[in-house]
Amino acid sequence: MASPSIEPPPPPWIYQVFLSFRGGDTRNNFVDHLYKELTIKGVYAFRDDSKLERGSSIAPALFQAIEDSRAAIVVLSPNYASSDWCLDELVKILECRESLGRMVVPVFHNVDPSDVEKLSGSFGLGFSELRERLLKEEMKKVKRWKEALSEVATISGWDSRYREEAAFIEQIVRDISDKVMCAPSSDAGELVGMGSRLEEIDELLQLDTNIVRMVGIWGLSGIGKTTAARVMFDRHSRQFEASCFLTNVADKFRLHGESALQHELLSKTLLERDLRTWPLGKGCNLIKERLSQRKVLLVFDDVDDLQQVELLANKLNWFGPGSRIIVISQDKQLLEAHGVNVIYEAKCLEDDEALQLFSHYAFHQNQPKKDYWELSHGFVYYASGLPLALKVLGSFLYNKSTCQWQNELNKLEKFPNRKIQDVLKMSYDGLEELDKKVFLDLACFFNGENVDEVRDILDACGFFPERAFGVLIDNAIKIPDLSAAQKLEILNLQDCTSLVELSSIQFLTKLKSLNLKGCKSLGTVPNVVGLKLLETLDLSDCSQLGTLPELPRNLKYLYVGGTAIEELPSSLGGLAFLVILDVKNCTRLQQIPISSKLNSLESLDISGCPHLLKRLSGNGNGELPESVGCCSSCMSHMDIDTENTTCKFFVSFPHL
């Protein structure tokens, strides 16, 4: 089945930009050109003359459009303050800025910002004329209008004076496009559990100080590092002269190189798309030259190599006073190596938060529906507080029946969700080979064991446990609890060369396939008779393995080639379902309990077993025992010696 995609509820706005303007001043010139350029750039803007349906009541419709817009561009022209409609719009826009976090971008079109703030000059004259026209009962609005004009005048915006209009509009559109296209939705789902986490990040950022500060966000894949950073970035970016959220740093670095990352950083912070190119190695100097006097907010997401940070923010003095740089990584050691000593550790959601987030995607409400409570808790338990897992599962289960939910929960107990597994596997794939092997050993065989004893075992095998433990911790690798995997059907531990013993699989009663091929340090295998559903056991090339336990009766495929065993257990002779028996290159093997009960055996490989082949000829008469011939009417393949070196022992062959 294809992995489900996350489909969160729609964002809490319809339009990306609301245009507030005085029609007589700018409708047929500046605003018309601005609206057209926004449309070309893919920014969905609301303009009262093109979006309102005929017959609509203009005030309620406009107010609703303001609430439904992600941002507002307020074009403050000379006669803006002479319109009570414009001023009512402005009051509503600023209310939404305060209560809903909407962005506001003022454009001072042929007016001085100080005239707007002080209501002076021609701008103030228009406001005075409006006040004289007001009825007595309308005068109570005047104070709020004044406050709104004073507030909007202090918001960082654009001044059209002494600017060429076409270039001026292009810069405005570029700025607003970056803000609304890259801004996170911050819907209810995104914000579940974010309150306390954002408070912790804000404390580390110390936004009220004028120092330059670099903060790290660290944690495992899918835990919400990027989401937290995006919500924080959206809330605070307006406090800075320039800002940039640089995504997928690791991938971009590998695909496009250092210059592409530096170019994207500068183009977003300087609002210049057509930056000149520069020689390789000069980007660092250019970043320092252009940003050293600017207060910037920078976020570098998914950093996995020290060089990436050094290319983008090697020194704090590259940036102006009050700047904040946030580096997001799964590698704590990388952050510390760059001198990022202030690090926020992203944590999994608490149980109540996890249930709320899951419900948001599964039901589009804050709690499960009546008949889904118990099932919901099952999925929440499976997700272990990981936001990504909760989103994926909730979105996939939306609008499905309880029967479908139960089937999916049963399936997850056997087969992990691919989308979740792929994200978590990124943490594992980033490890070196030695650390991968130690991780698998810890996860499957030593989880919950005494740390000192495990350390001694790994150290005796030459696997540098102290270093490995540190790497796993710094890379936020979470050791899974297999005791919760009682319905696991396949366990593949091939080439875990540090594995010494296998002692924790007795609870895997649903296990059908166990692959330990190439586990060269494995000395013993525990009793597997209790694994009644086990069909495949692969112990090939476990060169230290000297004995085998009794085998479960439903076993179909047994591979023990290349081991140090001297004999196979007597229970093998009664395996009526055994199809393949491979003991190739078991140089010490002397006995194999061939029996007529092996009536399903199709393939037998005993090549490279000199001691066994000698003993199979009985008392040295050079004949294979008749039991080899009668053990199976299905036998289609028998390999005695591919190298043809021990066939010299045989002078006759049994009837097959």
XYZ file of C-alpha atoms in Angstrom:
656
model
C 0.000 0.000 0.000
C 1.304 3.477 -0.823
C 2.308 5.629 2.105
C -0.423 8.091 3.095
C 0.330 11.761 2.615
C -0.389 14.257 5.367
C -3.427 16.353 4.537
C -4.013 18.781 7.412
C -7.157 20.871 7.657
C -7.204 23.976 5.446
C -5.364 27.082 6.735
C -7.372 29.698 8.662
C -7.347 32.186 5.742
C -8.617 32.362 2.185
C -6.529 35.170 0.728
C -2.820 35.671 1.085
C -2.978 39.478 0.924
C -5.654 42.090 1.608
C -5.147 45.433 -0.165
C -6.315 48.494 1.773
C -6.184 51.740 -0.261
C -7.960 55.028 -1.082
C -9.571 54.414 -4.448
C -9.435 57.956 -5.732
C -5.694 58.190 -5.091
C -4.346 54.829 -6.267
C -6.988 52.490 -7.698
C -6.238 53.103 -11.364
C -2.480 53.471 -11.097
C -0.309 52.242 -8.233
C -2.712 49.682 -6.709
C -3.727 48.393 -10.136
C -0.060 47.753 -11.002
C 0.632 46.263 -7.562
C -2.363 43.920 -7.789
C -1.347 42.786 -11.261
C 2.233 42.034 -10.164
C 1.018 40.099 -7.100
C -1.216 37.987 -9.349
C 1.664 37.274 -11.734
C 3.796 36.095 -8.814
C 1.060 33.719 -7.644
C 0.033 35.743 -4.583
C -3.746 35.554 -4.133
C -4.790 39.100 -3.200
C -8.141 40.592 -2.215
C -9.145 43.942 -3.725
C -12.642 45.262 -2.944
C -13.641 46.191 -6.496
C -12.777 42.764 -7.972
C -13.710 40.291 -5.264
C -16.968 41.486 -3.696
C -20.138 40.049 -5.198
C -22.757 42.537 -6.345
C -25.267 43.260 -3.633
C -22.876 42.502 -0.767
C -22.961 44.729 2.272
C -19.599 46.340 1.914
C -18.520 46.742 5.545
C -19.187 43.174 6.805
C -17.802 41.688 3.591
C -14.618 43.745 3.825
C -14.141 42.916 7.497
C -14.579 39.217 6.748
C -12.057 39.468 3.903
C -9.561 41.060 6.301
C -9.973 38.189 8.761
C -9.603 35.701 5.899
C -6.301 37.188 4.690
C -2.818 36.098 5.745
C -1.376 39.617 5.421
C -2.489 43.156 4.663
C -0.787 45.789 2.528
C -1.971 49.238 3.650
C -1.341 51.860 0.941
C -1.246 55.143 2.849
C -1.786 57.835 0.233
C -2.469 61.580 0.757
C -6.264 61.169 0.995
C -6.344 57.819 2.844
C -7.239 59.447 6.173
C -10.130 61.357 4.607
C -12.104 58.107 4.184
C -13.971 56.621 7.135
C -14.121 53.300 5.252
C -10.326 53.209 4.930
C -9.868 54.037 8.593
C -12.364 51.371 9.695
C -10.454 48.898 7.533
C -7.196 49.927 9.176
C -8.617 49.468 12.679
C -9.834 45.982 11.753
C -6.477 45.105 10.146
C -4.577 46.065 13.287
C -7.033 44.155 15.484
C -6.321 41.026 13.392
C -2.600 41.706 13.713
C -2.969 41.670 17.491
C -5.435 38.809 17.914
C -4.674 36.544 14.935
C -1.012 37.276 14.249
C -1.695 38.640 10.757
C 1.146 40.441 8.996
C 0.804 44.141 8.151
C 2.971 45.880 5.553
C 2.445 49.669 5.248
C 3.289 51.410 1.975
C 3.737 55.179 2.295
C 2.671 56.344 -1.166
C 3.691 59.964 -1.687
C 3.347 60.707 2.018
C 5.863 61.142 4.807
C 5.568 58.434 7.519
C 5.904 61.133 10.170
C 2.850 62.956 8.714
C 0.867 59.737 9.132
C 1.983 59.338 12.751
C 1.438 62.985 13.713
C -1.507 63.665 11.386
C 0.327 66.628 9.890
C 0.804 67.940 6.350
C -1.696 67.150 3.601
C -2.330 63.729 5.162
C -3.441 65.348 8.422
C -5.549 67.855 6.550
C -7.616 65.069 5.013
C -8.240 63.595 8.474
C -9.376 67.014 9.786
C -11.846 67.364 6.922
C -13.266 63.920 7.691
C -13.720 64.773 11.350
C -15.681 67.910 10.438
C -18.090 65.803 8.359
C -18.802 63.283 11.096
C -22.090 63.156 12.921
C -22.013 63.596 16.671
C -22.566 59.890 17.385
C -19.655 58.976 15.101
C -17.073 61.092 16.955
C -16.240 58.197 19.293
C -14.369 56.562 16.391
C -11.866 59.398 16.101
C -9.667 58.331 19.004
C -9.311 54.772 17.698
C -8.565 56.059 14.189
C -5.792 58.248 15.535
C -4.313 55.360 17.490
C -4.450 53.131 14.419
C -2.685 55.695 12.205
C -0.033 56.250 14.843
C 0.512 52.476 15.177
C 0.723 51.715 11.458
C 3.215 54.536 10.970
C 5.675 52.786 13.278
C 5.501 49.409 11.503
C 8.434 48.718 9.201
C 7.236 49.289 5.656
C 7.975 50.859 2.274
C 8.374 54.544 1.361
C 7.668 55.388 -2.287
C 9.211 58.836 -2.283
C 12.129 59.264 -4.680
C 11.607 55.725 -6.026
C 10.909 54.562 -9.566
C 7.448 52.959 -9.392
C 8.062 49.739 -11.356
C 11.163 48.809 -9.350
C 9.412 49.864 -6.137
C 6.428 47.572 -6.792
C 8.744 44.711 -7.707
C 10.512 44.997 -4.349
C 7.231 45.084 -2.424
C 5.905 42.008 -4.225
C 9.176 40.155 -3.697
C 9.066 40.912 0.029
C 5.413 39.986 0.553
C 5.778 36.860 -1.588
C 8.643 35.571 0.542
C 6.647 36.218 3.696
C 3.288 34.711 2.771
C 4.573 31.856 0.609
C 7.078 30.608 3.209
C 5.007 31.321 6.305
C 3.672 28.280 8.181
C -0.030 27.884 8.651
C 0.165 27.920 12.461
C -3.187 26.167 12.518
C -4.451 24.458 15.629
C -2.706 21.224 14.755
C 0.678 22.837 14.296
C 0.358 24.614 17.655
C -0.581 21.584 19.788
C 2.041 21.274 22.500
C 3.922 24.295 21.161
C 3.184 26.745 23.963
C 5.736 25.586 26.529
C 8.253 24.632 23.844
C 8.161 28.071 22.243
C 8.543 29.666 25.655
C 11.710 27.640 26.225
C 13.095 28.626 22.816
C 12.255 32.298 23.445
C 14.102 32.164 26.769
C 17.183 30.839 25.007
C 16.942 33.449 22.233
C 16.839 36.371 24.707
C 15.205 38.632 22.131
C 15.269 41.640 24.453
C 19.076 41.869 24.332
C 21.210 43.510 21.645
C 23.855 40.804 21.501
C 24.308 38.455 18.551
C 23.191 34.992 19.667
C 23.296 31.561 18.066
C 20.925 28.840 19.331
C 20.715 25.173 18.358
C 17.567 23.032 18.111
C 18.378 19.340 18.443
C 16.318 16.145 18.411
C 15.385 13.037 16.465
C 13.629 13.003 13.083
C 9.915 13.745 13.088
C 9.856 15.231 16.590
C 8.826 18.725 15.451
C 12.094 20.677 15.349
C 11.267 22.379 12.057
C 7.648 23.053 13.027
C 8.683 24.768 16.263
C 11.290 26.841 14.442
C 8.793 27.885 11.742
C 6.172 29.006 14.252
C 8.857 30.930 16.154
C 10.167 32.456 12.908
C 6.681 33.560 11.874
C 6.047 35.198 15.233
C 9.305 37.115 15.515
C 10.589 37.797 11.997
C 8.887 41.214 11.895
C 11.147 42.369 14.726
C 14.193 42.098 12.462
C 15.416 44.128 9.524
C 15.812 40.986 7.450
C 15.029 37.300 7.872
C 15.604 33.986 6.129
C 14.423 30.431 6.788
C 16.835 28.223 4.862
C 15.323 24.739 4.426
C 16.940 21.394 3.583
C 20.466 22.714 4.028
C 22.109 19.281 3.877
C 20.407 18.285 0.610
C 21.034 21.639 -1.062
C 24.688 21.549 -0.049
C 25.181 18.101 -1.583
C 23.176 18.828 -4.728
C 24.176 22.407 -5.527
C 27.269 23.245 -3.494
C 28.265 26.010 -1.113
C 27.665 28.982 -3.431
C 23.985 28.087 -3.918
C 23.348 28.127 -0.155
C 25.119 31.442 0.298
C 23.307 32.932 -2.689
C 19.904 31.896 -1.306
C 20.750 33.377 2.094
C 21.753 36.737 0.648
C 18.940 36.957 -1.885
C 16.319 36.380 0.828
C 17.827 38.740 3.388
C 18.656 41.518 0.911
C 15.498 40.995 -1.192
C 17.636 40.860 -4.315
C 16.856 37.934 -6.599
C 19.381 38.896 -9.266
C 22.500 38.960 -7.133
C 25.707 38.779 -9.111
C 27.619 35.539 -8.885
C 30.941 35.448 -7.123
C 34.080 33.319 -7.285
C 34.129 30.131 -5.226
C 35.253 30.901 -1.681
C 34.193 34.569 -1.703
C 30.680 34.005 -0.382
C 31.698 34.172 3.277
C 33.237 37.609 2.825
C 30.148 38.833 0.997
C 27.805 37.611 3.766
C 29.881 39.455 6.336
C 30.063 42.635 4.241
C 26.335 42.795 3.488
C 24.884 41.620 6.815
C 27.330 42.847 9.459
C 25.309 46.012 10.030
C 21.850 44.468 9.801
C 19.734 42.911 12.529
C 18.794 39.556 11.027
C 16.868 36.415 12.009
C 18.304 33.347 10.293
C 17.184 29.723 10.555
C 19.266 26.922 9.013
C 17.213 23.722 8.923
C 18.519 20.144 8.610
C 22.233 20.783 8.994
C 24.335 17.613 9.082
C 27.871 18.824 8.408
C 30.010 21.390 10.222
C 31.109 22.907 6.922
C 27.530 23.946 6.155
C 27.329 26.141 9.253
C 30.793 27.565 8.655
C 29.774 28.664 5.140
C 26.634 30.439 6.359
C 27.457 31.749 9.837
C 31.046 31.037 10.772
C 31.407 34.002 13.166
C 28.902 36.000 15.161
C 30.487 39.255 13.971
C 29.190 38.503 10.464
C 25.826 39.884 11.628
C 24.574 43.125 13.130
C 23.665 43.762 16.783
C 20.531 41.962 17.962
C 20.771 39.237 15.313
C 19.646 35.687 16.066
C 20.872 32.565 14.248
C 19.122 29.227 14.790
C 20.728 25.975 13.641
C 18.539 22.839 13.481
C 20.325 19.489 13.513
C 20.084 15.902 14.705
C 23.785 15.981 15.600
C 24.449 17.571 18.977
C 28.192 17.130 18.598
C 28.100 19.197 15.395
C 26.382 22.062 17.205
C 28.851 21.990 20.070
C 31.802 21.782 17.687
C 30.669 25.065 16.109
C 30.447 26.717 19.504
C 26.664 26.539 19.779
C 26.460 26.003 23.514
C 22.863 27.157 23.892
C 20.877 24.151 22.659
C 17.164 23.391 22.920
C 16.364 19.671 23.006
C 13.092 18.958 21.189
C 10.983 16.496 23.151
C 8.127 14.120 22.336
C 4.583 15.192 23.141
C 2.953 14.319 26.437
C 0.087 11.801 26.270
C -2.695 14.411 26.379
C -0.947 16.553 23.767
C -0.388 13.535 21.542
C -4.076 12.576 21.722
C -5.091 16.144 20.858
C -2.750 16.308 17.845
C -3.862 12.904 16.594
C -7.525 13.919 16.982
C -6.913 17.135 15.059
C -5.901 15.163 11.974
C -8.122 12.106 12.469
C -11.360 13.938 13.396
C -10.652 17.654 12.756
C -11.447 18.293 16.408
C -9.570 18.260 19.723
C -10.649 14.843 20.989
C -11.721 11.469 19.571
C -15.304 10.739 18.604
C -17.377 8.603 20.956
C -16.745 5.179 19.409
C -13.058 5.801 18.692
C -11.587 6.484 22.123
C -9.988 3.108 22.753
C -8.690 2.790 19.186
C -7.291 6.324 19.302
C -5.308 5.505 22.425
C -3.900 2.471 20.623
C -2.557 4.606 17.783
C -1.268 7.264 20.187
C 0.592 4.576 22.127
C 2.098 3.291 18.882
C 3.272 6.809 17.899
C 5.111 7.278 21.237
C 4.570 11.046 21.250
C 6.235 11.601 17.870
C 4.348 14.419 16.061
C 5.155 13.141 12.579
C 3.697 9.704 13.361
C 0.577 11.253 14.885
C 0.009 13.438 11.808
C 0.580 10.625 9.320
C -1.662 8.166 11.128
C -4.387 10.679 11.917
C -4.562 11.956 8.319
C -4.677 8.420 6.943
C -7.492 7.367 9.293
C -9.677 10.427 8.721
C -13.277 9.530 7.810
C -12.675 5.752 8.090
C -14.863 3.273 9.995
C -13.967 1.681 13.326
C -13.501 -1.625 11.508
C -10.938 -0.040 9.199
C -9.213 1.505 12.199
C -8.940 -1.851 13.941
C -7.525 -3.494 10.815
C -4.934 -0.746 10.450
C -3.917 -1.026 14.114
C -3.488 -4.795 13.748
C -1.392 -4.234 10.637
C 0.875 -1.703 12.376
C 1.704 -4.255 15.054
C 3.241 -6.396 12.287
C 4.347 -3.932 9.624
C 5.471 -0.369 10.472
C 4.041 2.532 8.488
C 6.454 3.174 5.614
C 6.326 6.976 5.731
C 7.138 7.055 9.448
C 9.793 4.377 9.063
C 11.530 6.276 6.239
C 11.842 9.442 8.330
C 13.145 7.627 11.401
C 15.553 5.617 9.261
C 17.288 8.863 8.254
C 18.755 9.015 11.770
C 20.050 5.471 11.416
C 21.381 5.975 7.870
C 23.457 8.923 9.055
C 25.533 6.693 11.354
C 28.844 5.108 10.457
C 28.789 1.334 9.891
C 30.264 0.482 13.293
C 27.723 2.668 15.086
C 24.869 1.080 13.099
C 25.913 -2.361 14.323
C 26.162 -1.240 17.931
C 22.721 0.387 17.648
C 21.155 -2.845 16.372
C 22.778 -4.832 19.167
C 21.499 -2.409 21.791
C 18.015 -2.266 20.295
C 17.463 -5.976 19.854
C 19.455 -7.732 22.545
C 20.657 -5.385 25.271
C 17.723 -3.001 25.676
C 17.004 -2.742 29.394
C 20.181 -4.577 30.388
C 22.772 -3.271 32.833
C 24.821 -0.552 31.133
C 28.140 -1.629 32.653
C 27.664 -5.248 31.562
C 26.736 -4.200 28.027
C 29.725 -1.868 27.904
C 32.041 -4.724 28.917
C 30.617 -7.048 26.245
C 30.952 -4.460 23.476
C 34.415 -3.470 24.646
C 35.552 -7.111 24.586
C 34.437 -7.271 20.950
C 36.445 -4.173 20.080
C 33.491 -1.894 19.373
C 34.494 1.196 21.420
C 31.286 1.425 23.488
C 31.953 4.823 25.054
C 32.320 6.433 21.647
C 29.318 4.569 20.234
C 27.059 5.496 23.164
C 28.042 9.146 22.756
C 27.322 9.101 19.019
C 23.883 7.555 19.502
C 22.982 10.092 22.174
C 24.311 13.082 20.194
C 22.422 11.963 17.103
C 19.186 11.545 19.064
C 18.897 7.869 18.145
C 16.081 6.300 20.154
C 16.528 2.663 21.154
C 13.222 0.863 20.462
C 11.580 -1.426 23.024
C 11.048 -4.804 21.338
C 8.919 -6.002 24.227
C 6.134 -3.982 22.591
C 6.689 -5.828 19.289
C 5.037 -9.094 20.213
C 3.443 -9.379 16.773
C 6.693 -8.859 14.884
C 6.929 -11.410 12.060
C 10.317 -10.644 10.480
C 13.559 -9.830 12.292
C 16.577 -9.168 10.085
C 19.871 -8.700 11.931
C 22.200 -9.732 9.146
C 25.872 -8.791 9.624
C 25.532 -7.567 13.223
C 29.126 -8.571 13.800
C 29.218 -7.355 17.412
C 26.319 -9.569 18.488
C 27.572 -12.081 21.081
C 24.397 -13.692 22.342
C 20.704 -13.707 21.573
C 18.618 -13.796 24.699
C 15.592 -11.569 24.260
C 13.445 -13.011 21.503
C 11.330 -15.449 23.483
C 8.387 -13.031 23.528
C 8.306 -12.735 19.714
C 5.732 -15.499 19.446
C 4.513 -14.344 16.030
C 7.994 -14.432 14.503
C 8.154 -16.207 11.131
C 11.629 -15.281 9.910
C 14.863 -14.775 11.864
C 17.932 -13.729 9.870
C 21.233 -13.780 11.762
C 23.437 -14.365 8.755
C 26.966 -13.030 9.149
C 26.737 -12.431 12.926
C 30.338 -13.592 13.322
C 30.550 -13.048 17.089
C 27.388 -14.957 17.930
C 28.282 -17.911 20.184
C 24.910 -19.378 21.105
C 21.279 -19.318 20.022
C 18.570 -19.536 22.699
C 15.795 -22.113 22.673
C 13.506 -21.295 19.758
C 11.104 -24.225 20.164
C 8.552 -21.796 21.617
C 8.522 -19.803 18.374
C 5.911 -22.093 16.880
C 5.340 -19.970 13.770
C 9.024 -19.734 12.868
C 9.518 -20.904 9.277
C 12.938 -19.495 8.325
C 16.117 -19.591 10.431
C 19.274 -18.289 8.759
C 22.506 -18.719 10.725
C 24.846 -18.804 7.727
C 28.411 -17.624 8.382
C 27.939 -17.353 12.150
C 31.471 -18.679 12.399
C 31.598 -18.782 16.238
C 28.366 -20.728 16.603
C 29.166 -24.222 17.940
C 25.764 -25.644 18.882
C 22.142 -25.424 17.831
C 19.088 -25.665 20.113
C 16.136 -27.925 19.397
C 14.121 -26.648 16.471
C 10.409 -25.727 16.154
C 8.387 -28.307 14.265
C 7.030 -25.898 11.591
C 10.470 -24.833 10.378
C 10.722 -24.873 6.575
C 14.091 -23.294 5.759
C 17.277 -23.890 7.783
C 20.595 -22.334 6.796
C 23.608 -23.097 9.006
C 26.391 -23.120 6.412
C 29.759 -21.795 7.553
C 29.132 -22.371 11.261
C 31.292 -24.330 13.730
C 28.601 -26.843 14.699
C 29.560 -30.517 15.032
C 26.079 -31.992 15.033
C 22.498 -30.999 14.359
C 19.807 -31.486 17.030
C 17.778 -34.682 16.940
C 14.545 -32.693 16.475
C 15.643 -31.969 12.903
C 14.781 -35.525 11.919
C 11.129 -34.893 12.737
C 10.690 -31.655 10.753
C 7.990 -32.844 8.382
C 7.690 -29.391 6.747
C 11.410 -28.756 6.171
C 11.994 -27.785 2.516
C 15.625 -26.602 2.490
C 18.540 -27.793 4.632
C 21.829 -26.010 3.972
C 24.918 -27.070 5.981
C 27.459 -26.106 3.330
C 31.042 -25.601 4.592
C 30.321 -26.813 8.120
C 33.820 -28.263 8.314
C 33.349 -29.678 11.830
C 29.943 -31.216 11.258
C 29.989 -34.976 11.843
C 26.378 -35.952 12.294
C 23.081 -35.112 10.618
C 19.848 -36.891 11.665
C 18.507 -37.780 8.212
C 15.070 -39.383 8.588
C 12.245 -40.645 6.414
C 10.022 -38.137 8.244
C 11.644 -35.348 6.206
C 9.058 -35.939 3.526
C 8.942 -32.288 2.342
C 12.676 -31.867 1.826
C 13.458 -30.534 -1.647
C 17.029 -29.270 -1.302
C 19.973 -30.634 0.685
C 23.438 -29.044 0.554
C 26.146 -30.917 2.475
C 29.072 -29.823 0.329
C 32.263 -28.780 2.039
C 31.585 -31.014 5.072
C 34.441 -33.569 4.954
C 33.798 -35.143 8.390
C 30.109 -35.538 7.723
C 30.623 -37.105 4.306
C 33.031 -39.649 5.756
C 30.566 -40.645 8.485
C 27.597 -40.788 6.097
C 29.209 -43.794 4.369
C 28.431 -45.819 7.498
C 31.216 -48.186 8.493
C 33.484 -46.995 5.727
C 31.876 -49.062 2.987
C 31.640 -45.976 0.769
C 27.838 -45.897 0.587
C 25.404 -43.085 1.499
C 22.678 -44.361 3.854
C 19.397 -45.402 2.232
C 17.587 -42.858 4.440
C 18.997 -40.124 2.222
C 17.171 -41.600 -0.693
C 13.853 -42.265 0.972
C 13.590 -39.147 3.070
C 11.734 -37.264 0.389
C 9.904 -37.988 -2.809
C 10.105 -34.227 -3.495
C 13.921 -33.980 -3.522
C 14.950 -31.837 -6.487
C 18.462 -30.763 -5.448
C 21.298 -32.422 -3.531
C 24.784 -30.972 -3.387
C 27.406 -33.318 -1.942
C 30.504 -31.386 -2.903
C 30.628 -28.554 -5.413
C 34.408 -28.701 -5.430
C 34.383 -32.484 -6.085
C 37.008 -33.102 -3.406
C 35.160 -35.414 -0.999
C 33.084 -37.434 -3.448
C 36.064 -39.809 -3.557
C 34.702 -41.376 -0.353
C 31.635 -42.786 -2.143
C 31.490 -45.899 -4.339
C 27.673 -46.223 -4.473
C 24.661 -43.892 -4.254
C 21.250 -44.750 -2.792
C 18.172 -45.068 -4.965
C 16.318 -41.732 -5.037
